[in-house]
Coordinates of C-alpha atoms and ligand atoms in Angstrom, one line a residue:
M243 CA -0.4 -7.9 3.0
C244 CA 0.5 -11.6 3.3
G245 CA -1.8 -14.0 5.1
I246 CA -0.7 -15.8 8.2
V247 CA -2.2 -18.7 10.2
G248 CA -1.0 -20.9 13.0
Y249 CA -2.5 -23.7 15.1
I250 CA -1.6 -25.7 18.2
G251 CA -4.1 -28.0 19.8
D252 CA -5.3 -31.6 19.9
Q253 CA -6.4 -31.8 16.3
R254 CA -4.4 -32.3 13.1
A255 CA -3.0 -28.9 12.2
E256 CA -2.9 -29.3 8.4
P257 CA -6.7 -29.1 7.6
I258 CA -7.1 -26.2 10.0
L259 CA -4.2 -24.2 8.4
I260 CA -5.4 -24.9 4.9
D261 CA -8.9 -23.8 5.8
G262 CA -7.5 -20.6 7.5
L263 CA -5.5 -19.8 4.4
K264 CA -8.5 -20.3 2.2
K265 CA -10.3 -17.7 4.3
L266 CA -7.5 -15.2 3.5
E267 CA -7.5 -15.9 -0.2
Y268 CA -9.6 -12.8 -1.0
R269 CA -6.5 -10.7 -0.1
G270 CA -4.6 -12.0 -3.1
Y271 CA -1.3 -13.9 -3.0
D272 CA 1.2 -15.6 -5.3
S273 CA 2.5 -18.5 -3.4
A274 CA 1.7 -20.4 -0.2
G275 CA 3.3 -22.7 2.3
V276 CA 2.9 -24.6 5.6
A277 CA 5.3 -25.9 8.3
F278 CA 4.8 -28.5 11.0
I279 CA 7.0 -30.2 13.6
D280 CA 6.9 -33.9 13.0
D281 CA 8.8 -36.2 15.3
G282 CA 11.3 -33.5 16.2
A283 CA 11.9 -32.4 12.6
F284 CA 10.5 -29.6 10.6
H285 CA 8.2 -30.5 7.7
V286 CA 7.9 -27.6 5.3
V287 CA 5.8 -27.7 2.1
R288 CA 5.6 -24.7 -0.2
A289 CA 4.2 -24.1 -3.7
K290 CA 4.1 -21.2 -6.2
G291 CA 0.6 -20.2 -7.3
K292 CA -2.8 -20.9 -5.8
L293 CA -3.6 -22.8 -2.7
S294 CA -4.7 -25.7 -4.8
C295 CA -1.1 -26.3 -5.8
L296 CA -0.1 -26.5 -2.2
I297 CA -3.0 -28.8 -1.4
D298 CA -1.9 -31.1 -4.3
K299 CA 1.6 -31.3 -2.9
L300 CA 0.2 -32.0 0.6
K301 CA -1.6 -35.1 -0.8
N302 CA 1.7 -36.9 -0.9
M303 CA 3.6 -34.9 1.7
G304 CA 0.9 -34.3 4.4
S305 CA 1.5 -34.2 8.1
H306 CA -0.3 -35.5 11.2
S307 CA 1.3 -32.9 13.5
T308 CA -0.9 -31.0 15.9
I309 CA 1.2 -27.8 15.6
G310 CA 1.8 -25.8 12.5
I311 CA 2.0 -22.5 10.7
G312 CA 1.0 -21.3 7.3
H313 CA 1.3 -18.4 4.9
T314 CA 0.1 -16.9 1.7
R315 CA 2.7 -14.6 0.2
W316 CA 2.2 -11.4 -1.7
A317 CA 5.7 -10.9 -3.0
T318 CA 7.6 -7.7 -2.0
H319 CA 11.2 -8.8 -2.0
G320 CA 12.0 -11.4 -4.6
K321 CA 9.9 -13.0 -7.2
P322 CA 6.9 -15.2 -6.4
D323 CA 8.4 -18.7 -6.6
E324 CA 8.7 -21.7 -4.3
I325 CA 12.1 -20.7 -2.9
N326 CA 10.9 -17.3 -1.8
A327 CA 7.6 -18.7 -0.5
H328 CA 7.2 -18.8 3.3
P329 CA 7.8 -20.6 5.8
H330 CA 11.5 -20.0 5.8
H331 CA 13.8 -21.9 8.2
S332 CA 17.2 -22.4 9.7
R333 CA 18.2 -25.5 11.7
D334 CA 16.0 -24.9 14.7
V335 CA 13.7 -22.1 13.6
V336 CA 10.9 -22.0 11.1
L337 CA 8.8 -18.9 10.6
V338 CA 6.3 -16.9 8.5
H339 CA 6.5 -13.1 8.2
N340 CA 4.3 -10.3 7.1
G341 CA 5.9 -6.8 6.7
I342 CA 9.1 -5.4 5.4
I343 CA 12.6 -5.6 7.0
E344 CA 14.4 -2.5 6.0
N345 CA 17.9 -3.6 7.0
Y346 CA 17.7 -7.1 5.7
N347 CA 20.7 -6.7 3.4
T348 CA 23.0 -5.6 6.2
L349 CA 21.8 -8.4 8.4
K350 CA 22.1 -10.9 5.5
S351 CA 25.8 -10.0 4.9
E352 CA 26.5 -10.4 8.7
M353 CA 24.8 -13.8 8.8
I354 CA 26.6 -15.0 5.6
K355 CA 29.9 -13.9 7.1
K356 CA 29.1 -16.0 10.1
G357 CA 28.6 -19.0 7.9
H358 CA 24.8 -19.1 7.6
K359 CA 23.4 -20.2 4.2
I360 CA 20.6 -18.0 2.9
I361 CA 19.0 -19.1 -0.3
S362 CA 16.0 -17.0 -0.9
E363 CA 15.8 -13.3 -2.1
T364 CA 13.4 -12.4 0.7
D365 CA 13.8 -10.0 3.6
T366 CA 12.4 -12.8 5.8
E367 CA 14.8 -15.7 5.7
V368 CA 17.5 -13.7 7.5
I369 CA 15.3 -13.5 10.6
C370 CA 15.5 -17.3 11.0
H371 CA 19.3 -17.2 10.9
L372 CA 19.4 -14.2 13.3
I373 CA 17.4 -16.2 15.9
Q374 CA 19.5 -19.3 15.1
D375 CA 22.7 -17.3 15.7
H376 CA 21.5 -16.3 19.1
L377 CA 20.4 -19.9 19.9
D378 CA 23.8 -21.1 18.9
Q379 CA 25.2 -18.9 21.6
D380 CA 23.1 -21.0 24.1
M381 CA 20.5 -18.4 24.7
P382 CA 17.0 -19.6 25.7
F383 CA 14.5 -19.3 22.9
L384 CA 12.6 -16.3 24.2
K385 CA 15.8 -14.4 24.9
A386 CA 17.1 -15.2 21.4
L387 CA 13.9 -14.0 19.9
I388 CA 13.9 -10.7 21.8
S389 CA 17.6 -10.1 21.0
S390 CA 16.9 -10.7 17.3
L391 CA 13.9 -8.5 17.2
K392 CA 15.9 -5.6 18.6
K393 CA 18.1 -5.9 15.5
L394 CA 15.3 -5.6 13.0
N395 CA 14.4 -2.3 11.4
G396 CA 11.0 -2.1 9.7
A397 CA 7.6 -3.7 10.1
Y398 CA 6.8 -7.3 10.9
S399 CA 4.4 -9.8 12.3
L400 CA 6.2 -13.1 12.9
V401 CA 4.8 -16.5 13.7
I402 CA 7.6 -18.9 14.7
L403 CA 8.2 -22.6 15.6
N404 CA 11.1 -23.9 17.6
R405 CA 12.2 -27.4 16.5
N406 CA 13.2 -28.3 20.0
N407 CA 9.8 -27.3 21.5
P408 CA 6.7 -28.7 19.8
D409 CA 4.5 -27.3 22.5
H410 CA 4.7 -23.6 21.7
I411 CA 4.2 -21.1 18.9
Y412 CA 6.0 -17.8 19.3
L413 CA 4.6 -14.5 17.9
A414 CA 6.1 -11.0 17.5
R415 CA 4.6 -7.9 16.1
K416 CA 5.7 -4.4 15.1
G417 CA 3.5 -2.7 12.5
S418 CA 1.7 -5.6 10.9
P419 CA -1.4 -7.1 12.4
L420 CA -1.5 -10.4 14.4
V421 CA -4.3 -11.9 16.5
V422 CA -4.6 -15.0 18.7
G423 CA -7.8 -16.9 18.8
L424 CA -8.6 -18.8 22.0
G425 CA -10.4 -22.0 21.4
E426 CA -11.5 -25.2 23.1
G427 CA -8.7 -27.8 23.0
G428 CA -6.4 -25.6 21.1
N429 CA -5.4 -22.0 20.1
F430 CA -5.2 -20.3 16.7
V431 CA -3.1 -17.5 15.3
A432 CA -3.8 -15.3 12.3
S433 CA -3.0 -12.1 10.5
D434 CA -6.7 -11.4 10.0
I435 CA -9.9 -12.3 11.8
P436 CA -11.6 -14.3 8.9
A437 CA -9.1 -17.1 9.4
L438 CA -10.2 -17.7 13.0
L439 CA -13.9 -17.2 12.8
A440 CA -14.8 -20.9 12.1
H441 CA -13.1 -21.9 15.4
T442 CA -13.5 -19.1 17.9
R443 CA -14.8 -15.6 18.5
D444 CA -12.6 -15.0 21.5
V445 CA -9.5 -13.2 20.5
T446 CA -6.6 -11.2 21.8
F447 CA -4.7 -8.8 19.6
V448 CA -0.9 -8.7 19.7
E449 CA 0.2 -5.1 19.9
D450 CA 3.3 -3.5 18.6
N451 CA 6.5 -4.5 20.4
E452 CA 4.8 -7.4 22.1
I453 CA 5.6 -11.1 21.8
A454 CA 3.3 -13.9 22.6
V455 CA 3.9 -17.6 23.5
V456 CA 0.9 -19.7 22.5
S457 CA 0.5 -23.3 23.9
R458 CA -2.4 -25.7 23.6
E459 CA -3.9 -24.3 26.8
R460 CA -3.1 -20.6 26.8
A461 CA -1.5 -17.5 25.3
L462 CA 1.0 -15.5 27.4
F463 CA 2.2 -12.0 26.3
Y464 CA 5.4 -10.2 27.0
N465 CA 7.0 -6.9 26.2
L466 CA 10.5 -6.6 24.7
S467 CA 12.0 -6.5 28.2
G468 CA 10.6 -10.0 28.7
D469 CA 8.0 -8.7 31.3
P470 CA 4.6 -10.3 31.2
V471 CA 1.7 -8.1 29.8
N472 CA -1.9 -8.5 30.8
K473 CA -4.3 -8.7 27.9
E474 CA -8.0 -8.4 27.4
I475 CA -10.0 -11.1 25.5
K476 CA -12.3 -9.5 23.0
K477 CA -15.5 -11.1 21.5
I478 CA -15.7 -10.7 17.7
T479 CA -19.3 -10.1 16.5
W480 CA -18.5 -9.5 12.8
T481 CA -20.0 -11.8 10.1
A482 CA -17.5 -13.6 7.9
S483 CA -18.0 -11.2 5.1
Q484 CA -17.5 -8.2 7.4
A485 CA -14.4 -9.8 8.8
E486 CA -12.8 -10.1 5.3
K487 CA -13.2 -6.4 5.0
G488 CA -11.6 -5.7 8.3
G489 CA -15.0 -4.8 9.7
Y490 CA -15.7 -2.3 6.9
K491 CA -18.7 -2.5 4.6
H492 CA -16.6 -2.5 1.5
F493 CA -13.1 -3.3 0.4
M494 CA -12.9 0.2 -1.0
L495 CA -13.4 1.8 2.4
K496 CA -11.0 -0.6 4.0
E497 CA -8.4 0.3 1.4
I498 CA -9.0 4.1 1.8
M499 CA -8.5 3.6 5.6
E500 CA -5.3 1.6 5.1
Q501 CA -3.6 4.5 3.4
P502 CA -1.5 5.8 6.4
R503 CA -0.1 2.3 6.9
V504 CA 0.7 1.5 3.2
L505 CA 2.2 4.8 2.6
A506 CA 4.5 4.2 5.6
D507 CA 5.3 0.7 4.1
T508 CA 6.2 2.3 0.8
L509 CA 8.7 4.6 2.4
L510 CA 10.2 1.8 4.6
G511 CA 13.8 1.1 3.7
R512 CA 13.7 3.8 1.0
V513 CA 14.0 7.0 2.9
D514 CA 16.6 7.3 5.6
L515 CA 14.9 8.0 8.9
E516 CA 17.5 10.7 9.5
G517 CA 16.0 12.2 6.3
L518 CA 19.2 12.3 4.3
S519 CA 18.9 9.8 1.5
V520 CA 16.6 8.1 -0.9
N521 CA 17.4 4.5 -1.7
L522 CA 15.6 3.3 -4.8
G523 CA 17.6 0.1 -5.4
E524 CA 18.2 -0.9 -9.0
A525 CA 15.9 1.9 -10.1
G526 CA 18.2 4.4 -8.3
A527 CA 21.2 3.0 -10.2
L528 CA 19.4 3.3 -13.5
L529 CA 18.5 7.0 -12.7
E530 CA 22.1 7.7 -11.7
T531 CA 23.5 6.6 -15.0
M532 CA 20.8 8.3 -17.2
V533 CA 20.4 11.6 -15.4
R534 CA 23.9 12.6 -16.5
E535 CA 23.0 12.6 -20.2
P536 CA 22.4 16.2 -21.4
E537 CA 19.3 15.1 -23.4
F538 CA 17.8 13.1 -20.5
R539 CA 14.0 13.2 -20.6
L540 CA 11.3 11.4 -18.7
K541 CA 8.1 10.1 -20.4
I542 CA 5.4 8.7 -18.1
V543 CA 2.9 6.3 -19.5
A544 CA -0.1 5.0 -17.6
C545 CA -3.9 4.8 -17.6
G546 CA -6.7 6.0 -15.4
T547 CA -5.8 6.6 -11.8
S548 CA -2.2 5.7 -12.5
W549 CA -2.1 8.4 -15.2
H550 CA -3.3 10.9 -12.6
A551 CA -0.5 9.9 -10.3
G552 CA 1.9 10.5 -13.3
L553 CA 0.5 14.0 -13.7
V554 CA 1.2 14.8 -10.1
G555 CA 4.7 13.4 -10.5
K556 CA 5.4 15.7 -13.5
Y557 CA 4.8 18.8 -11.2
W558 CA 7.3 17.4 -8.6
I559 CA 10.0 16.2 -11.0
E560 CA 10.0 19.3 -13.2
D561 CA 9.9 21.6 -10.2
L562 CA 12.5 19.9 -8.0
A563 CA 14.8 18.2 -10.5
K564 CA 14.3 20.4 -13.6
V565 CA 13.9 17.3 -15.8
L566 CA 11.4 17.6 -18.7
V567 CA 8.6 15.2 -18.2
G568 CA 5.9 14.2 -20.7
V569 CA 2.9 12.3 -19.3
E570 CA 0.9 10.3 -21.8
L571 CA -2.0 8.0 -21.7
S572 CA -0.7 4.6 -22.7
S573 CA -3.5 4.0 -25.1
E574 CA -2.5 7.2 -27.1
F575 CA 1.2 6.7 -26.8
R576 CA 1.1 3.2 -28.3
Y577 CA -0.6 4.2 -31.5
R578 CA 1.5 7.2 -32.6
Q579 CA 5.1 7.7 -33.4
P580 CA 6.2 8.8 -29.9
L581 CA 9.4 10.8 -29.6
V582 CA 11.5 8.7 -27.3
T583 CA 15.2 7.9 -27.7
P584 CA 17.8 6.0 -25.9
K585 CA 18.2 9.1 -23.7
T586 CA 14.6 8.8 -22.6
L587 CA 13.6 7.0 -19.4
V588 CA 10.0 5.8 -19.9
V589 CA 8.3 5.5 -16.5
A590 CA 5.3 3.1 -16.7
I591 CA 2.9 3.3 -13.7
S592 CA 0.5 0.5 -13.1
Q593 CA -1.1 -0.9 -10.0
S594 CA -1.9 -4.3 -11.6
G595 CA 1.2 -4.6 -13.8
E596 CA -1.0 -6.2 -16.4
T597 CA -2.7 -3.3 -18.2
A598 CA -2.5 -4.1 -21.9
D599 CA -2.2 -0.5 -23.1
T600 CA 0.7 0.2 -20.7
L601 CA 2.4 -3.0 -21.6
A602 CA 2.1 -2.2 -25.3
A603 CA 3.5 1.3 -24.5
I604 CA 6.6 0.0 -22.8
R605 CA 7.2 -2.5 -25.6
E606 CA 7.0 0.3 -28.2
S607 CA 9.4 2.4 -26.0
K608 CA 11.9 -0.5 -25.8
R609 CA 11.7 -0.9 -29.6
L610 CA 12.7 2.7 -29.9
G611 CA 15.7 2.2 -27.6
A612 CA 14.3 3.8 -24.5
R613 CA 15.0 2.4 -21.0
V614 CA 11.9 1.5 -18.9
L615 CA 11.4 2.0 -15.2
S616 CA 8.1 0.7 -13.8
I617 CA 6.2 1.7 -10.7
C618 CA 4.0 -1.2 -9.9
N619 CA 2.1 -2.9 -7.1
V620 CA 2.2 -6.5 -8.2
V621 CA 5.6 -8.2 -8.0
E622 CA 6.6 -10.0 -11.1
S623 CA 3.6 -9.1 -13.0
S624 CA 4.1 -8.5 -16.8
I625 CA 5.1 -4.8 -16.7
P626 CA 7.9 -5.2 -14.1
R627 CA 9.1 -8.3 -15.9
E628 CA 9.5 -6.3 -19.1
S629 CA 11.1 -3.3 -17.5
D630 CA 14.7 -2.5 -16.9
A631 CA 14.0 -1.7 -13.3
T632 CA 11.0 -1.5 -11.0
I633 CA 10.0 0.4 -7.9
Y634 CA 7.3 -1.5 -6.1
T635 CA 4.6 0.4 -4.3
H636 CA 3.9 -1.6 -1.1
A637 CA 0.2 -1.0 -1.1
G638 CA -0.7 -4.6 -0.6
P639 CA -3.5 -6.3 -2.6
E640 CA -6.1 -3.8 -3.9
I641 CA -9.4 -5.5 -4.3
G642 CA -11.9 -2.7 -4.8
V643 CA -12.0 -1.9 -8.5
A644 CA -11.7 1.8 -7.8
S645 CA -8.0 2.4 -7.1
T646 CA -7.3 4.3 -3.9
K647 CA -4.3 3.2 -1.9
A648 CA -2.3 2.3 -5.0
F649 CA -2.6 6.0 -6.1
T650 CA -1.2 7.3 -2.8
T651 CA 1.7 4.9 -2.9
Q652 CA 2.4 5.7 -6.5
M653 CA 2.6 9.4 -5.6
A654 CA 5.0 8.5 -2.8
V655 CA 7.3 6.7 -5.2
L656 CA 7.2 9.6 -7.7
Y657 CA 8.0 12.1 -4.9
M658 CA 11.0 10.0 -3.9
L659 CA 12.0 9.8 -7.5
A660 CA 11.9 13.6 -7.8
I661 CA 14.1 14.1 -4.7
K662 CA 16.5 11.4 -5.9
L663 CA 16.9 13.1 -9.3
A664 CA 17.2 16.6 -7.7
L665 CA 20.0 15.2 -5.4
E666 CA 21.8 13.6 -8.3
K667 CA 21.7 17.0 -10.2
N668 CA 22.8 18.9 -7.1
L669 CA 19.6 20.9 -7.2
L670 CA 18.8 20.2 -3.5
S671 CA 21.1 20.6 -0.6
D672 CA 21.3 17.8 1.9
H673 CA 19.4 20.1 4.3
E674 CA 16.6 20.8 1.8
A675 CA 16.3 17.1 0.9
S676 CA 16.2 16.2 4.5
Q677 CA 13.4 18.6 5.2
K678 CA 11.4 17.3 2.2
I679 CA 11.9 13.7 3.3
Q680 CA 10.9 14.5 6.9
A681 CA 7.7 16.1 5.5
L682 CA 7.0 13.0 3.5
I683 CA 7.5 10.8 6.6
E684 CA 5.0 12.9 8.4
M685 CA 2.3 12.3 5.7
P686 CA 0.9 9.0 7.2
K687 CA 0.0 10.9 10.4
L688 CA -1.6 13.8 8.6
I689 CA -3.6 11.3 6.4
E690 CA -4.8 9.6 9.6
K691 CA -6.0 13.0 10.8
T692 CA -7.8 13.7 7.5
L693 CA -9.5 10.3 7.6
G694 CA -10.8 11.0 11.1
D695 CA -13.1 13.9 10.1
L696 CA -16.1 12.3 8.4
K697 CA -18.8 14.9 9.4
P698 CA -18.2 17.3 6.5
I699 CA -18.0 14.4 4.1
M700 CA -21.5 13.3 5.2
R701 CA -22.9 16.8 4.8
M702 CA -21.4 16.9 1.3
T703 CA -22.7 13.5 0.5
E704 CA -26.2 14.6 1.4
R705 CA -25.9 17.5 -1.1
L706 CA -24.5 15.4 -3.9
R707 CA -26.6 12.2 -3.7
N708 CA -29.4 13.3 -6.1
K709 CA -27.3 15.3 -8.5
K710 CA -26.8 14.3 -12.1
H711 CA -23.6 16.4 -12.7
C712 CA -20.7 17.5 -10.5
Y713 CA -17.6 19.5 -11.4
Y714 CA -14.3 19.6 -9.6
I715 CA -11.9 22.5 -9.8
G716 CA -8.3 22.9 -8.7
R717 CA -5.1 24.5 -9.9
G718 CA -1.4 23.6 -10.0
I719 CA -0.6 20.3 -8.4
E720 CA -4.3 20.0 -7.3
Y721 CA -5.4 19.9 -10.9
P722 CA -4.6 16.2 -11.3
I723 CA -6.1 15.6 -7.9
V724 CA -9.5 17.0 -9.0
L725 CA -9.3 14.8 -12.1
E726 CA -8.8 11.8 -9.9
G727 CA -11.6 13.0 -7.5
A728 CA -14.0 13.2 -10.5
L729 CA -12.9 9.8 -11.8
K730 CA -13.6 8.2 -8.4
L731 CA -17.1 9.8 -8.2
K732 CA -18.1 8.9 -11.8
E733 CA -16.8 5.3 -11.7
I734 CA -18.6 4.2 -8.5
S735 CA -21.6 6.5 -8.1
Y736 CA -22.3 6.9 -11.9
I737 CA -22.8 10.7 -11.4
H738 CA -21.4 12.5 -14.4
A739 CA -18.3 14.2 -12.9
E740 CA -15.5 16.3 -14.6
G741 CA -12.4 17.9 -13.2
F742 CA -11.1 21.2 -14.6
A743 CA -8.1 23.4 -14.0
G744 CA -9.5 26.6 -12.4
G745 CA -7.9 28.8 -15.0
E746 CA -9.7 26.9 -17.8
L747 CA -13.2 27.6 -16.6
K748 CA -13.6 30.7 -18.7
H749 CA -12.4 28.9 -21.8
G750 CA -15.5 26.8 -21.9
P751 CA -16.6 24.8 -18.8
I752 CA -18.1 27.8 -17.1
A753 CA -21.0 27.5 -19.6
L754 CA -22.1 24.4 -17.7
I755 CA -22.6 26.4 -14.4
E756 CA -26.2 27.0 -13.5
E757 CA -28.2 27.3 -10.3
K758 CA -27.3 24.6 -7.6
V759 CA -24.9 22.7 -9.8
P760 CA -22.3 21.3 -7.4
V761 CA -18.7 22.5 -7.8
I762 CA -16.0 20.9 -5.6
A763 CA -13.1 23.2 -5.2
V764 CA -9.7 22.6 -3.7
V765 CA -8.4 26.0 -2.5
L766 CA -5.4 25.7 -0.2
K767 CA -3.1 28.4 1.0
G768 CA -0.2 28.7 -1.4
Q769 CA 0.9 30.3 -4.7
L770 CA -2.4 30.0 -6.5
Y771 CA -4.7 30.7 -3.6
D772 CA -6.0 34.1 -4.8
K773 CA -6.5 32.8 -8.3
M774 CA -8.6 29.9 -7.0
V775 CA -10.7 32.3 -4.9
S776 CA -11.4 34.3 -8.0
N777 CA -12.5 31.1 -9.8
I778 CA -14.8 30.2 -7.0
L779 CA -16.4 33.6 -7.0
E780 CA -16.9 33.2 -10.8
V781 CA -18.9 30.0 -10.3
K782 CA -20.6 31.1 -7.1
S783 CA -22.0 34.3 -8.8
R784 CA -23.5 32.0 -11.5
G785 CA -25.4 30.0 -8.8
A786 CA -23.1 27.1 -8.2
M787 CA -23.2 25.2 -4.9
V788 CA -19.6 25.3 -3.8
L789 CA -18.2 22.5 -1.6
A790 CA -14.6 23.4 -0.7
L791 CA -11.5 21.8 0.6
V792 CA -9.7 24.5 2.6
N793 CA -6.8 24.6 5.0
A794 CA -7.8 24.2 8.6
E795 CA -8.6 27.5 10.2
D796 CA -8.7 29.4 6.9
K797 CA -11.5 31.7 8.0
D798 CA -11.0 34.4 5.2
I799 CA -13.0 32.7 2.5
Q800 CA -15.4 30.4 4.3
S801 CA -18.5 32.6 3.7
H802 CA -18.3 31.9 0.0
F803 CA -18.9 28.2 0.4
D804 CA -21.9 26.0 1.0
E805 CA -19.8 23.3 2.7
I806 CA -16.2 23.3 4.0
L807 CA -13.9 20.5 4.7
H808 CA -10.6 21.2 6.5
I809 CA -7.3 19.9 5.2
P810 CA -4.4 20.1 7.7
Y811 CA -1.5 22.4 6.9
A812 CA 1.4 20.6 5.3
D813 CA 4.3 21.3 2.9
P814 CA 2.3 22.6 -0.1
D815 CA 4.2 20.1 -2.4
L816 CA 2.6 17.3 -0.4
N817 CA -1.0 18.5 -0.3
P818 CA -2.1 16.0 -2.9
F819 CA -1.6 13.2 -0.3
L820 CA -4.2 15.0 1.9
T821 CA -6.7 16.4 -0.6
I822 CA -7.2 13.1 -2.4
I823 CA -8.4 11.5 0.9
P824 CA -11.7 13.3 1.3
L825 CA -12.4 13.1 -2.4
Q826 CA -12.1 9.3 -2.2
L827 CA -14.3 9.2 0.8
L828 CA -16.9 11.5 -0.7
A829 CA -17.1 9.3 -3.9
Y830 CA -17.4 6.3 -1.6
Y831 CA -20.2 7.6 0.6
V832 CA -22.2 9.1 -2.3
A833 CA -22.0 5.7 -4.1
V834 CA -23.1 3.8 -0.9
D835 CA -26.0 6.3 -0.6
R836 CA -27.1 5.6 -4.2
G837 CA -26.9 1.9 -3.6
T838 CA -24.4 1.1 -6.3
D839 CA -22.0 -1.9 -6.3
V840 CA -19.1 0.0 -4.8
D841 CA -16.4 -2.7 -5.0
Q842 CA -17.4 -3.9 -8.5
P843 CA -18.9 -1.0 -10.4
R844 CA -20.7 -1.8 -13.6
N845 CA -18.6 -2.4 -16.8
L846 CA -15.3 -2.1 -15.0
A847 CA -12.6 -4.6 -14.3
K848 CA -9.7 -4.5 -11.8
S849 CA -7.1 -5.5 -14.3
V850 CA -7.6 -4.3 -17.9
T851 CA -5.7 -7.0 -19.8
V852 CA -7.4 -6.3 -23.1
E853 CA -7.6 -3.2 -25.3
Ligands
F6R998 C1 -9.7 3.8 -11.5 C2 -8.9 2.7 -11.9 C3 -8.4 2.6 -13.3 C4 -7.0 2.1 -13.3 C5 -6.5 1.9 -14.7 C6 -5.0 1.5 -14.7 O1 -10.1 3.8 -10.2 O2 -8.7 1.8 -11.1 O3 -8.5 3.8 -13.9 O4 -6.2 3.1 -12.6 O5 -7.2 0.9 -15.3 O6 -4.8 0.3 -14.0 P1 -3.3 -0.1 -13.6 O7 -2.9 0.9 -12.6 O8 -3.5 -1.4 -13.0 O9 -2.5 -0.1 -14.8

């Protein structure tokens, strides 16, 4: 999510760090900072906002040091301001961090009790104090680092300077990427390849549970037992623009592929790994007070993809927690007299946090006395700022205009919300909740598996590429997923696409079915399986070309389909996490095939801040 750079060599570090951070700007960030060791003292400069603000500050406060680290922050814990910006430091340790530390609150209390002063709201600053605490017990730096890492739960990539040793940069990784670039007369560190490419193409990747010590001459790697690890040097052949996209052709594909990781990030710190609890922070507290009201209702407001996530959420919340949920398009809600009261919790879902219609909907809700909970991806954007509580999706910057990873993480938050409400209402036993949470924790692995099977997508792409119309059908919780699948296809490939509930076909849409018209059907084992099979036979007998998403090894119905794509078996509640993946990929490959501008489709903007 955040951008990290580091340099140690025989040149001035400052321009190299700034240049590296500029190369990572495309990822989005809200503050930036750098740290150097100058004459045995840390020199830290941070600024809220764009890199130009940091550069302005450096004009008066620059450094001649030849060792330094830098960071662009995409806020997750704490607002985007200078105090929360990285690098963070203690007396002898300064560091930058990418990732999420789940147990930072517990560690923070421990450190404060021991007399450490922690001033930011981040989950990062405590790491400096943890290492410092070990150093204060006379541990050598590497040992202090390893002992501290063993206390961290969560994901991190860390780049660290030790005030007492201006000849080394220390790195550690678990979950978030980190790479060392090996250059002439100096070495480089970065979270992403683009930051290194101007200096070197020889790189070594830091793997999970590894640490590295980088000096001017070399990089040495160790495992968490302190034993040396031999590493391979790789040659990067990507162009700069390929590198920005992690080697993928488009941001959209990169973002689709990131879904296992960002889903895991969204669950980090919120679901207990033992599977027994759901911790939604301030939002959890708001839910706990409101859910006791006899007339408690939920009203979800959102637009586009976020609205589709809301529709999926309605199925889960009504089913598990028996709370009445209305899901409304923000643009409709804001211009009628919506029935919300102080007993209503309005849930606003927005990736950008700036969508004008959703912002207007929450303002109207508050005017009517409702409380507002937002589910948002951009920390401190307008919607969270105007909400009573927010649950952030930790999808990281989404750059492709068509929303993909934000959708998956929104669904994850809604599922946690449903479990939380059900637990509060005693509608789930601990055992049932634990099973559901375990199934959710399994999802990143199953998504990974789904992403690995591109052959059927390519066959389906071939069949769709020259079509003018395409229909999607699904039932139950897959109905919103087919709406989302159709939206993805229409917005980036410009093929006319519509999603229908299977049961609605006979009420109108079936009139559209003619020879060879493509119908994409989601037909998974479960309650509505037989009904979906009947719907498919209805369209098939009228000449439709049926491309189906079926459960792996579901041999019974395969003969009815022109193409089949296998979805792994999962808890049926959680199938939407798996079925949306091939629909995103299909839209992507069809659009690429038709030569459209995938990342910036015509007439669309990433953040719709006007009506
Ligand atoms: C579709 C898409 C849009 C957004 C919609 C809401 O791929 O990206 O439909 O989902 O404009 O945007 P947010 O979630 O930022 O409020």
